[in-house]
PDB file of C-alpha atoms in Angstrom:
ATOM      1  CA  UNK E   1      -6.134 -18.671   3.927  1.00 47.00           C
ATOM      2  CA  UNK E   2      -4.083 -18.786   7.156  1.00 49.00           C
ATOM      3  CA  UNK E   3      -1.957 -21.474   8.777  1.00 51.00           C
ATOM      4  CA  UNK E   4      -2.907 -22.868  12.121  1.00 54.00           C
ATOM      5  CA  UNK E   5      -1.033 -20.115  13.999  1.00 52.00           C
ATOM      6  CA  UNK E   6      -2.893 -17.418  12.090  1.00 55.00           C
ATOM      7  CA  UNK E   7      -0.047 -16.587   9.768  1.00 50.00           C
ATOM      8  CA  UNK E   8      -1.343 -15.863   6.299  1.00 50.00           C
ATOM      9  CA  UNK E   9      -0.448 -18.685   3.873  1.00 48.00           C
ATOM     10  CA  UNK E  10       2.153 -17.678   1.267  1.00 47.00           C
ATOM     11  CA  UNK E  11       0.735 -19.976  -1.282  1.00 43.00           C
ATOM     12  CA  UNK E  12      -2.546 -21.688  -1.898  1.00 39.00           C
ATOM     13  CA  UNK E  13      -4.248 -23.442  -4.711  1.00 36.00           C
ATOM     14  CA  UNK E  14      -5.969 -20.102  -5.385  1.00 40.00           C
ATOM     15  CA  UNK E  15      -2.677 -18.328  -5.394  1.00 40.00           C
ATOM     16  CA  UNK E  16      -1.017 -20.334  -8.162  1.00 42.00           C
ATOM     17  CA  UNK E  17      -1.967 -17.779 -10.701  1.00 40.00           C
ATOM     18  CA  UNK E  18      -1.514 -14.873  -8.166  1.00 41.00           C
ATOM     19  CA  UNK E  19      -1.316 -11.349  -9.370  1.00 44.00           C
ATOM     20  CA  UNK E  20       2.046  -9.758  -9.622  1.00 47.00           C
ATOM     21  CA  UNK E  21       2.002  -8.299  -6.161  1.00 65.00           C
ATOM     22  CA  UNK E  22       1.826 -11.858  -4.688  1.00 72.00           C
ATOM     23  CA  UNK E  23       4.585 -13.042  -6.929  1.00 70.00           C
ATOM     24  CA  UNK E  24       6.647 -10.028  -6.102  1.00 71.00           C
ATOM     25  CA  UNK E  25       6.213 -10.683  -2.358  1.00 81.00           C
ATOM     26  CA  UNK E  26       7.625 -14.227  -2.892  1.00 87.00           C
ATOM     27  CA  UNK E  27      11.120 -12.839  -3.683  1.00 91.00           C
ATOM     28  CA  UNK E  28      11.229 -11.200  -0.177  1.00 92.00           C
ATOM     29  CA  UNK E  29      10.109 -14.397   1.498  1.00 90.00           C
ATOM     30  CA  UNK E  30      12.514 -16.287  -0.660  1.00 92.00           C
ATOM     31  CA  UNK E  31      15.362 -14.151   0.525  1.00 94.00           C
ATOM     32  CA  UNK E  32      14.265 -14.653   4.121  1.00 93.00           C
ATOM     33  CA  UNK E  33      14.347 -18.458   3.558  1.00 92.00           C
ATOM     34  CA  UNK E  34      17.684 -18.287   1.961  1.00 95.00           C
ATOM     35  CA  UNK E  35      19.101 -16.634   5.080  1.00 96.00           C
ATOM     36  CA  UNK E  36      17.445 -19.307   7.185  1.00 94.00           C
ATOM     37  CA  UNK E  37      18.954 -22.053   5.066  1.00 94.00           C
ATOM     38  CA  UNK E  38      22.255 -20.242   5.496  1.00 95.00           C
ATOM     39  CA  UNK E  39      21.995 -20.729   9.313  1.00 95.00           C
ATOM     40  CA  UNK E  40      20.500 -17.437  10.282  1.00 95.00           C
ATOM     41  CA  UNK E  41      17.343 -18.412  12.276  1.00 91.00           C
ATOM     42  CA  UNK E  42      16.077 -14.793  12.552  1.00 93.00           C
ATOM     43  CA  UNK E  43      17.132 -12.774   9.553  1.00 95.00           C
ATOM     44  CA  UNK E  44      17.034  -8.974   9.807  1.00 96.00           C
ATOM     45  CA  UNK E  45      15.909  -6.378   7.248  1.00 96.00           C
ATOM     46  CA  UNK E  46      19.551  -5.798   6.501  1.00 97.00           C
ATOM     47  CA  UNK E  47      20.089  -9.542   5.869  1.00 97.00           C
ATOM     48  CA  UNK E  48      17.163  -9.809   3.403  1.00 96.00           C
ATOM     49  CA  UNK E  49      18.183  -6.634   1.671  1.00 97.00           C
ATOM     50  CA  UNK E  50      21.719  -7.805   1.259  1.00 97.00           C
ATOM     51  CA  UNK E  51      20.572 -11.054  -0.382  1.00 97.00           C
ATOM     52  CA  UNK E  52      18.252  -9.314  -2.762  1.00 96.00           C
ATOM     53  CA  UNK E  53      20.754  -6.678  -3.806  1.00 97.00           C
ATOM     54  CA  UNK E  54      23.381  -9.382  -4.324  1.00 96.00           C
ATOM     55  CA  UNK E  55      21.008 -10.791  -6.954  1.00 94.00           C
ATOM     56  CA  UNK E  56      20.556  -7.380  -8.600  1.00 95.00           C
ATOM     57  CA  UNK E  57      17.027  -7.057  -7.347  1.00 93.00           C
ATOM     58  CA  UNK E  58      15.566  -3.582  -6.465  1.00 93.00           C
ATOM     59  CA  UNK E  59      14.384  -3.676  -2.843  1.00 95.00           C
ATOM     60  CA  UNK E  60      11.194  -2.124  -1.445  1.00 95.00           C
ATOM     61  CA  UNK E  61      11.882  -1.445   2.296  1.00 95.00           C
ATOM     62  CA  UNK E  62       8.190  -1.747   3.100  1.00 94.00           C
ATOM     63  CA  UNK E  63       8.089  -5.245   1.677  1.00 93.00           C
ATOM     64  CA  UNK E  64      11.144  -6.313   3.578  1.00 94.00           C
ATOM     65  CA  UNK E  65       9.577  -4.942   6.842  1.00 94.00           C
ATOM     66  CA  UNK E  66       6.405  -6.827   6.103  1.00 91.00           C
ATOM     67  CA  UNK E  67       8.204 -10.190   5.807  1.00 91.00           C
ATOM     68  CA  UNK E  68      10.076  -9.444   9.071  1.00 92.00           C
ATOM     69  CA  UNK E  69       6.849  -8.540  10.846  1.00 91.00           C
ATOM     70  CA  UNK E  70       4.972 -11.646   9.571  1.00 89.00           C
ATOM     71  CA  UNK E  71       7.864 -13.952  10.475  1.00 90.00           C
ATOM     72  CA  UNK E  72       8.563 -12.455  13.920  1.00 90.00           C
ATOM     73  CA  UNK E  73       8.527 -15.159  16.539  1.00 89.00           C
ATOM     74  CA  UNK E  74       7.947 -17.954  14.014  1.00 88.00           C
ATOM     75  CA  UNK E  75      10.211 -20.764  12.896  1.00 88.00           C
ATOM     76  CA  UNK E  76      10.354 -21.004   9.055  1.00 87.00           C
ATOM     77  CA  UNK E  77      10.664 -24.828   8.996  1.00 86.00           C
ATOM     78  CA  UNK E  78       7.492 -25.202  10.959  1.00 86.00           C
ATOM     79  CA  UNK E  79       5.585 -22.878   8.692  1.00 84.00           C
ATOM     80  CA  UNK E  80       6.878 -24.710   5.646  1.00 84.00           C
ATOM     81  CA  UNK E  81       5.801 -28.121   7.066  1.00 85.00           C
ATOM     82  CA  UNK E  82       2.287 -26.815   7.822  1.00 83.00           C
ATOM     83  CA  UNK E  83       1.960 -25.201   4.377  1.00 81.00           C
ATOM     84  CA  UNK E  84       3.577 -27.993   2.326  1.00 69.00           C
ATOM     85  CA  UNK E  85       0.252 -29.214   0.886  1.00 65.00           C
ATOM     86  CA  UNK E  86      -0.576 -25.667  -0.175  1.00 59.00           C
ATOM     87  CA  UNK E  87       2.711 -25.376  -2.039  1.00 54.00           C
ATOM     88  CA  UNK E  88       2.333 -28.823  -3.591  1.00 58.00           C
ATOM     89  CA  UNK E  89      -1.098 -27.869  -4.957  1.00 57.00           C
ATOM     90  CA  UNK E  90       0.629 -25.291  -7.157  1.00 53.00           C
ATOM     91  CA  UNK E  91       2.543 -27.903  -8.997  1.00 49.00           C
ATOM     92  CA  UNK E  92       5.808 -26.965 -10.584  1.00 46.00           C
ATOM     93  CA  UNK E  93       7.830 -29.903  -9.246  1.00 46.00           C
ATOM     94  CA  UNK E  94       7.003 -33.260 -10.555  1.00 48.00           C
ATOM     95  CA  UNK E  95       9.208 -36.047 -11.627  1.00 49.00           C
ATOM     96  CA  UNK E  96      11.620 -35.853 -14.410  1.00 51.00           C
ATOM     97  CA  UNK E  97      11.270 -37.783 -17.549  1.00 53.00           C
ATOM     98  CA  UNK E  98      12.256 -41.376 -17.632  1.00 54.00           C
ATOM     99  CA  UNK E  99      15.940 -42.278 -18.254  1.00 57.00           C
ATOM    100  CA  UNK E 100      16.614 -43.262 -21.861  1.00 58.00           C
ATOM    101  CA  UNK E 101      17.143 -46.810 -22.630  1.00 56.00           C
ATOM    102  CA  UNK E 102      20.680 -48.121 -22.826  1.00 57.00           C
ATOM    103  CA  UNK E 103      21.778 -48.014 -26.483  1.00 58.00           C
ATOM    104  CA  UNK E 104      24.830 -49.274 -28.112  1.00 57.00           C
ATOM    105  CA  UNK E 105      28.133 -47.638 -27.803  1.00 57.00           C
ATOM    106  CA  UNK E 106      28.653 -44.348 -29.558  1.00 57.00           C
ATOM    107  CA  UNK E 107      30.499 -44.572 -32.906  1.00 56.00           C
TER     108      UNK E 107
END
């Protein structure tokens, strides 16, 4: 399924149990987004590779190139806003458990 600008969605309700290739692709997109969060609005292949290698992750240059190609000319925050519902459908977030009641002082 694609977003309004034609970009393939990175997550959908069907993709929650995605095969390994989809899950593996997420690490490349994650590295791209980490660079964006760090203030780089247009990360390069070198930037993504450096982030992944810093985490001890083996890098496939073709996957890095694919992320760069798909994100070219797009703003990550707009894609995230459009796809938020698709990410939410996968769950994984959720509220934490309730805070325990106030007991007496510890002995």
